CSV table of N, CA and C in Angstrom, one decimal:
chain,number,residue,atom,x,y,z
A,1,MET,N,69.4,78.4,98.2
A,1,MET,CA,70.7,78.5,97.5
A,1,MET,C,71.2,79.9,97.8
A,2,ALA,N,72.5,79.9,98.1
A,2,ALA,CA,73.2,81.2,98.5
A,2,ALA,C,73.5,82.0,97.2
A,3,ALA,N,73.3,83.3,97.3
A,3,ALA,CA,73.6,84.1,96.2
A,3,ALA,C,75.1,84.4,96.2
A,4,ILE,N,75.7,84.4,95.0
A,4,ILE,CA,77.1,84.7,94.9
A,4,ILE,C,77.2,86.1,94.2
A,5,THR,N,78.0,87.0,94.8
A,5,THR,CA,78.2,88.3,94.2
A,5,THR,C,79.6,88.5,94.0
A,6,PHE,N,79.9,89.2,92.9
A,6,PHE,CA,81.3,89.5,92.6
A,6,PHE,C,81.5,91.0,92.7
A,7,PRO,N,82.7,91.5,93.0
A,7,PRO,CA,83.0,92.9,93.1
A,7,PRO,C,82.8,93.6,91.7
A,8,THR,N,82.2,94.7,91.7
A,8,THR,CA,82.0,95.5,90.5
A,8,THR,C,82.9,96.7,90.5
A,9,GLY,N,82.8,97.5,89.4
A,9,GLY,CA,83.6,98.7,89.4
A,9,GLY,C,83.4,99.7,90.5
A,10,SER,N,82.1,99.7,91.0
A,10,SER,CA,81.8,100.6,92.1
A,10,SER,C,82.4,100.1,93.4
A,11,ASP,N,82.8,98.8,93.4
A,11,ASP,CA,83.3,98.2,94.7
A,11,ASP,C,84.9,98.3,94.8
A,12,ILE,N,85.5,98.8,93.7
A,12,ILE,CA,87.0,98.9,93.7
A,12,ILE,C,87.3,100.4,93.5
A,13,ALA,N,87.9,101.0,94.5
A,13,ALA,CA,88.0,102.5,94.4
A,13,ALA,C,89.4,103.0,94.9
A,14,ILE,N,89.8,104.1,94.4
A,14,ILE,CA,90.9,104.9,94.9
A,14,ILE,C,90.3,106.0,95.8
A,15,GLU,N,90.8,106.1,97.0
A,15,GLU,CA,90.2,107.1,97.9
A,15,GLU,C,91.3,107.9,98.6
A,16,VAL,N,91.0,109.1,98.9
A,16,VAL,CA,91.9,110.0,99.7
A,16,VAL,C,91.0,110.6,100.7
A,17,ASN,N,91.3,110.5,102.0
A,17,ASN,CA,90.6,111.0,103.1
A,17,ASN,C,89.1,110.7,103.0
A,18,GLY,N,88.8,109.4,102.6
A,18,GLY,CA,87.4,109.0,102.5
A,18,GLY,C,86.7,109.4,101.2
A,19,GLN,N,87.3,110.3,100.4
A,19,GLN,CA,86.7,110.7,99.1
A,19,GLN,C,87.1,109.8,98.0
A,20,ARG,N,86.1,109.3,97.3
A,20,ARG,CA,86.3,108.4,96.1
A,20,ARG,C,86.7,109.2,94.9
A,21,LEU,N,88.0,109.0,94.4
A,21,LEU,CA,88.5,109.7,93.3
A,21,LEU,C,88.4,109.0,92.0
A,22,ALA,N,88.3,107.6,92.1
A,22,ALA,CA,88.3,106.8,90.9
A,22,ALA,C,87.7,105.4,91.2
A,23,VAL,N,87.2,104.8,90.2
A,23,VAL,CA,86.7,103.4,90.4
A,23,VAL,C,87.4,102.6,89.3
A,24,ALA,N,87.5,101.3,89.6
A,24,ALA,CA,88.2,100.4,88.7
A,24,ALA,C,87.3,99.2,88.3
A,25,GLN,N,87.4,98.7,87.1
A,25,GLN,CA,86.6,97.6,86.7
A,25,GLN,C,87.1,96.2,87.3
A,26,SER,N,88.5,96.1,87.4
A,26,SER,CA,89.0,94.9,88.0
A,26,SER,C,90.3,95.2,88.6
A,27,TYR,N,90.8,94.2,89.4
A,27,TYR,CA,92.1,94.4,90.1
A,27,TYR,C,92.8,93.0,90.1
A,28,LYS,N,94.2,93.1,90.3
A,28,LYS,CA,95.0,92.0,90.7
A,28,LYS,C,95.9,92.4,91.8
A,29,ALA,N,96.0,91.6,92.8
A,29,ALA,CA,96.8,92.0,94.0
A,29,ALA,C,97.8,90.9,94.2
A,30,ARG,N,99.0,91.3,94.5
A,30,ARG,CA,100.1,90.3,94.8
A,30,ARG,C,100.9,90.8,96.0
A,31,THR,N,101.0,89.9,97.0
A,31,THR,CA,101.7,90.1,98.2
A,31,THR,C,102.9,89.2,98.2
A,32,THR,N,104.1,89.7,98.5
A,32,THR,CA,105.3,88.9,98.6
A,32,THR,C,106.0,89.2,99.9
A,33,LYS,N,106.7,88.2,100.4
A,33,LYS,CA,107.5,88.4,101.6
A,33,LYS,C,108.9,88.0,101.3
A,34,GLU,N,109.8,88.8,101.7
A,34,GLU,CA,111.3,88.5,101.6
A,34,GLU,C,111.7,87.7,102.7
A,35,SER,N,111.6,86.4,102.6
A,35,SER,CA,112.1,85.5,103.7
A,35,SER,C,113.5,85.0,103.4
A,36,ARG,N,114.2,84.6,104.4
A,36,ARG,CA,115.6,84.1,104.1
A,36,ARG,C,115.8,82.9,105.1
A,37,TYR,N,116.7,82.0,104.6
A,37,TYR,CA,117.1,80.8,105.4
A,37,TYR,C,118.1,81.2,106.5
A,38,VAL,N,118.0,80.4,107.6
A,38,VAL,CA,119.0,80.5,108.6
A,38,VAL,C,119.9,79.2,108.5
A,39,GLU,N,121.1,79.5,108.3
A,39,GLU,CA,122.1,78.4,108.0
A,39,GLU,C,122.9,78.1,109.3
A,40,ALA,N,123.2,76.9,109.5
A,40,ALA,CA,124.0,76.5,110.7
A,40,ALA,C,125.3,75.9,110.1
A,41,PHE,N,126.4,76.2,110.7
A,41,PHE,CA,127.7,75.8,110.2
A,41,PHE,C,127.8,74.2,110.3
A,42,GLY,N,128.1,73.6,109.2
A,42,GLY,CA,128.2,72.2,109.1
A,42,GLY,C,127.0,71.5,108.7
A,43,SER,N,125.8,72.2,108.7
A,43,SER,CA,124.6,71.5,108.4
A,43,SER,C,124.3,71.6,106.9
A,44,LYS,N,123.8,70.5,106.3
A,44,LYS,CA,123.5,70.4,104.9
A,44,LYS,C,122.2,71.1,104.5
A,45,GLU,N,121.3,71.3,105.5
A,45,GLU,CA,120.0,71.9,105.3
A,45,GLU,C,119.9,73.1,106.2
A,46,PRO,N,119.1,74.1,105.8
A,46,PRO,CA,118.8,75.2,106.7
A,46,PRO,C,118.1,74.8,108.0
A,47,VAL,N,118.4,75.5,109.1
A,47,VAL,CA,117.8,75.1,110.4
A,47,VAL,C,116.5,75.9,110.6
A,48,GLY,N,116.2,76.8,109.7
A,48,GLY,CA,114.9,77.6,109.8
A,48,GLY,C,114.8,78.6,108.7
A,49,ALA,N,113.8,79.4,108.9
A,49,ALA,CA,113.6,80.6,108.0
A,49,ALA,C,113.2,81.8,108.8
A,50,VAL,N,113.5,83.0,108.3
A,50,VAL,CA,113.2,84.2,109.1
A,50,VAL,C,112.3,85.1,108.2
A,51,ASP,N,111.2,85.6,108.8
A,51,ASP,CA,110.4,86.5,108.0
A,51,ASP,C,111.2,87.8,107.6
A,52,GLY,N,110.7,88.3,106.5
A,52,GLY,CA,111.3,89.5,106.0
A,52,GLY,C,110.2,90.6,105.7
A,53,ARG,N,110.5,91.5,104.9
A,53,ARG,CA,109.6,92.6,104.5
A,53,ARG,C,108.4,92.0,103.7
A,54,VAL,N,107.2,92.6,103.9
A,54,VAL,CA,106.0,92.2,103.1
A,54,VAL,C,105.8,93.4,102.2
A,55,LYS,N,105.6,93.0,100.9
A,55,LYS,CA,105.3,94.0,99.9
A,55,LYS,C,104.0,93.7,99.2
A,56,HIS,N,103.2,94.8,99.0
A,56,HIS,CA,101.9,94.6,98.3
A,56,HIS,C,101.9,95.4,97.0
A,57,LEU,N,101.5,94.7,96.0
A,57,LEU,CA,101.4,95.3,94.6
A,57,LEU,C,100.0,95.1,94.1
A,58,VAL,N,99.4,96.2,93.7
A,58,VAL,CA,98.0,96.1,93.3
A,58,VAL,C,97.9,96.7,91.9
A,59,GLU,N,97.3,96.0,90.9
A,59,GLU,CA,97.2,96.5,89.6
A,59,GLU,C,95.7,96.7,89.3
A,60,LEU,N,95.3,97.9,89.1
A,60,LEU,CA,93.9,98.2,88.8
A,60,LEU,C,93.7,98.4,87.3
A,61,THR,N,92.7,97.8,86.7
A,61,THR,CA,92.4,97.8,85.3
A,61,THR,C,91.2,98.6,85.0
A,62,ARG,N,91.2,99.4,83.9
A,62,ARG,CA,90.1,100.2,83.5
A,62,ARG,C,89.6,101.1,84.6
A,63,VAL,N,90.5,102.0,85.0
A,63,VAL,CA,90.2,102.9,86.1
A,63,VAL,C,89.6,104.2,85.5
A,64,CYS,N,88.4,104.5,86.1
A,64,CYS,CA,87.6,105.6,85.6
A,64,CYS,C,87.6,106.7,86.7
A,65,VAL,N,88.0,107.9,86.3
A,65,VAL,CA,88.0,109.0,87.3
A,65,VAL,C,86.6,109.5,87.6
A,66,THR,N,86.3,109.8,88.8
A,66,THR,CA,84.9,110.2,89.2
A,66,THR,C,84.7,111.7,88.8
A,67,GLY,N,83.5,112.1,88.7
A,67,GLY,CA,83.1,113.5,88.3
A,67,GLY,C,83.7,114.4,89.4
A,68,ALA,N,83.7,114.1,90.6
A,68,ALA,CA,84.2,114.9,91.7
A,68,ALA,C,85.7,115.2,91.5
A,69,ALA,N,86.4,114.1,91.1
A,69,ALA,CA,87.9,114.3,90.9
A,69,ALA,C,88.1,115.2,89.7
A,70,ILE,N,87.3,115.1,88.7
A,70,ILE,CA,87.5,115.9,87.5
A,70,ILE,C,87.2,117.4,87.9
A,71,ARG,N,86.1,117.6,88.6
A,71,ARG,CA,85.6,118.9,89.0
A,71,ARG,C,86.7,119.6,89.9
A,72,ASP,N,87.3,118.7,90.8
A,72,ASP,CA,88.3,119.3,91.7
A,72,ASP,C,89.7,119.3,91.1
A,73,ARG,N,89.8,118.9,89.8
A,73,ARG,CA,91.1,118.9,89.1
A,73,ARG,C,92.2,118.1,89.8
A,74,VAL,N,91.9,116.9,90.2
A,74,VAL,CA,92.8,116.1,90.9
A,74,VAL,C,93.9,115.6,89.9
A,75,ASP,N,95.1,115.9,90.3
A,75,ASP,CA,96.3,115.4,89.5
A,75,ASP,C,96.7,114.0,89.9
A,76,PHE,N,96.3,113.0,89.2
A,76,PHE,CA,96.7,111.6,89.6
A,76,PHE,C,98.2,111.4,89.6
A,77,TYR,N,98.9,112.1,88.8
A,77,TYR,CA,100.3,111.9,88.7
A,77,TYR,C,101.0,112.5,89.9
A,78,ALA,N,100.4,113.4,90.6
A,78,ALA,CA,101.0,114.0,91.8
A,78,ALA,C,100.4,113.3,93.1
A,79,LEU,N,99.5,112.3,92.9
A,79,LEU,CA,98.8,111.7,94.0
A,79,LEU,C,99.8,110.7,94.8
A,80,SER,N,99.8,110.8,96.1
A,80,SER,CA,100.6,109.9,96.9
A,80,SER,C,99.9,109.7,98.2
A,81,ASP,N,100.3,108.6,98.9
A,81,ASP,CA,99.7,108.3,100.2
A,81,ASP,C,98.2,108.2,100.2
A,82,PHE,N,97.7,107.4,99.3
A,82,PHE,CA,96.2,107.2,99.1
A,82,PHE,C,95.8,105.8,99.5
A,83,ASN,N,94.6,105.5,99.5
A,83,ASN,CA,94.1,104.1,99.8
A,83,ASN,C,93.4,103.5,98.5
A,84,VAL,N,93.5,102.2,98.4
A,84,VAL,CA,92.8,101.4,97.4
A,84,VAL,C,91.8,100.6,98.3
A,85,VAL,N,90.5,100.7,98.0
A,85,VAL,CA,89.5,100.0,98.8
A,85,VAL,C,88.8,99.0,97.9
A,86,ILE,N,88.7,97.8,98.3
A,86,ILE,CA,88.0,96.7,97.6
A,86,ILE,C,86.9,96.2,98.5
A,87,ALA,N,85.7,96.4,98.1
A,87,ALA,CA,84.5,96.0,98.9
A,87,ALA,C,84.1,94.6,98.4
A,88,LYS,N,84.1,93.6,99.3
A,88,LYS,CA,83.6,92.3,99.0
A,88,LYS,C,82.4,92.1,99.8
A,89,PRO,N,81.6,91.0,99.4
A,89,PRO,CA,80.3,90.8,100.1
A,89,PRO,C,80.4,90.8,101.6
A,90,ASP,N,81.5,90.2,102.2
A,90,ASP,CA,81.6,90.0,103.6
A,90,ASP,C,82.7,90.8,104.3
A,91,ARG,N,83.5,91.5,103.5
A,91,ARG,CA,84.6,92.3,104.1
A,91,ARG,C,85.1,93.4,103.1
A,92,ARG,N,85.9,94.3,103.7
A,92,ARG,CA,86.5,95.3,102.9
A,92,ARG,C,88.0,95.1,103.0
A,93,VAL,N,88.7,95.1,101.9
A,93,VAL,CA,90.2,95.1,101.9
A,93,VAL,C,90.7,96.5,101.6
A,94,ILE,N,91.5,97.0,102.5
A,94,ILE,CA,92.0,98.3,102.3
A,94,ILE,C,93.6,98.3,102.2
A,95,TYR,N,94.1,98.8,101.1
A,95,TYR,CA,95.5,98.9,100.9
A,95,TYR,C,95.8,100.4,101.2
A,96,SER,N,96.7,100.7,102.2
A,96,SER,CA,96.9,102.1,102.5
A,96,SER,C,98.4,102.4,102.3
A,97,GLY,N,98.7,103.7,102.4
A,97,GLY,CA,100.0,104.2,102.2
A,97,GLY,C,100.5,104.0,100.8
A,98,CYS,N,99.5,104.1,99.8
A,98,CYS,CA,99.8,103.7,98.5
A,98,CYS,C,100.6,104.8,97.7
A,99,GLN,N,101.4,104.3,96.8
A,99,GLN,CA,102.1,105.2,95.8
A,99,GLN,C,102.0,104.5,94.5
A,100,TRP,N,101.7,105.2,93.4
A,100,TRP,CA,101.6,104.6,92.1
A,100,TRP,C,103.0,104.4,91.6
A,101,SER,N,103.2,103.3,90.8
A,101,SER,CA,104.5,103.0,90.2
A,101,SER,C,104.4,103.0,88.7
A,102,GLU,N,103.2,102.9,88.1
A,102,GLU,CA,103.0,102.9,86.7
A,102,GLU,C,101.6,103.3,86.3
A,103,ILE,N,101.4,104.2,85.3
A,103,ILE,CA,100.1,104.5,84.9
A,103,ILE,C,100.1,104.4,83.3
A,104,SER,N,99.1,103.7,82.8
A,104,SER,CA,98.9,103.6,81.4
A,104,SER,C,97.5,104.3,81.1
A,105,GLU,N,97.6,105.3,80.2
A,105,GLU,CA,96.4,106.2,80.0
A,105,GLU,C,95.8,106.0,78.6
A,106,ALA,N,94.5,106.0,78.6
A,106,ALA,CA,93.7,106.1,77.3
A,106,ALA,C,92.5,107.0,77.5
A,107,ALA,N,92.1,107.6,76.5
A,107,ALA,CA,90.9,108.6,76.6
A,107,ALA,C,89.9,108.4,75.5
A,108,SER,N,88.7,108.6,75.9
A,108,SER,CA,87.6,108.7,74.9
A,108,SER,C,86.9,110.0,75.0
A,109,ALA,N,86.0,110.4,74.2
A,109,ALA,CA,85.4,111.7,74.2
A,109,ALA,C,84.7,112.0,75.5
A,110,GLY,N,85.2,113.0,76.2
A,110,GLY,CA,84.6,113.4,77.5
A,110,GLY,C,85.0,112.7,78.7
A,111,ASP,N,85.6,111.5,78.6
A,111,ASP,CA,86.0,110.8,79.8
A,111,ASP,C,87.5,110.6,79.9
A,112,LEU,N,88.0,110.5,81.2
A,112,LEU,CA,89.4,110.2,81.4
A,112,LEU,C,89.4,108.8,82.0
A,113,LEU,N,90.2,107.9,81.3
A,113,LEU,CA,90.2,106.5,81.7
A,113,LEU,C,91.7,106.1,81.7
A,114,PHE,N,92.1,105.6,82.8
A,114,PHE,CA,93.5,105.0,82.9
A,114,PHE,C,93.3,103.5,82.6
A,115,GLU,N,94.0,103.0,81.6
A,115,GLU,CA,93.8,101.6,81.3
A,115,GLU,C,94.3,100.7,82.5
A,116,THR,N,95.5,101.0,83.0
A,116,THR,CA,96.0,100.3,84.1
A,116,THR,C,96.8,101.2,85.0
A,117,VAL,N,96.7,101.0,86.3
A,117,VAL,CA,97.4,101.7,87.3
A,117,VAL,C,98.1,100.7,88.2
A,118,THR,N,99.4,100.7,88.3
A,118,THR,CA,100.1,99.8,89.2
A,118,THR,C,100.5,100.5,90.5
A,119,ILE,N,100.1,100.0,91.6
A,119,ILE,CA,100.3,100.7,92.9
A,119,ILE,C,101.0,99.8,93.9
A,120,ALA,N,102.0,100.4,94.6
A,120,ALA,CA,102.7,99.8,95.7
A,120,ALA,C,102.0,100.3,97.0
A,121,ALA,N,101.6,99.4,97.9
A,121,ALA,CA,101.0,99.7,99.1
A,121,ALA,C,101.9,99.3,100.3
A,122,SER,N,101.9,100.1,101.3
A,122,SER,CA,102.7,99.8,102.5
A,122,SER,C,101.9,98.9,103.5
A,123,LYS,N,100.6,98.9,103.4
A,123,LYS,CA,99.8,98.1,104.4
A,123,LYS,C,98.6,97.5,103.8
A,124,ARG,N,98.2,96.4,104.3
A,124,ARG,CA,96.9,95.7,103.8
A,124,ARG,C,96.1,95.3,105.1
A,125,VAL,N,94.8,95.7,105.1
A,125,VAL,CA,94.0,95.4,106.3
A,125,VAL,C,92.6,94.9,105.7
A,126,GLU,N,92.1,93.9,106.4
A,126,GLU,CA,90.8,93.4,106.1
A,126,GLU,C,89.8,93.8,107.2
A,127,THR,N,88.7,94.3,106.9
A,127,THR,CA,87.7,94.6,108.0
A,127,THR,C,86.4,93.9,107.6
A,128,ALA,N,85.6,93.5,108.6
A,128,ALA,CA,84.3,92.8,108.4
A,128,ALA,C,83.3,93.9,108.0
A,129,VAL,N,82.3,93.6,107.2
A,129,VAL,CA,81.3,94.5,106.8
A,129,VAL,C,80.2,94.5,107.8
């Protein structure tokens, strides 16, 4: 019987220059493409469709800042052009050129926890492990 593994918080991370700044408990990713129809004069139906821009939106939930990021006093509100890395059993999904668009923050004694971070990414790449 094959073992099934699911990503854990240590498998979902925000990284800058290969340094892990935060890990997340879960994520949701949505990719959309702005496609449009090609119309022909006199035709009742489109004759085709044309690809448009691709947009990647990633929502991380229960994001916990690493000790190294706290020690280095990383300002997540000033963070830009970072990567979100999701490690899966057979591959890694890397969202690069990231900018955050929304941060929801909550704190408990001694820890910094962002409840949700919504991120817009310019590129998505999958690599085999």
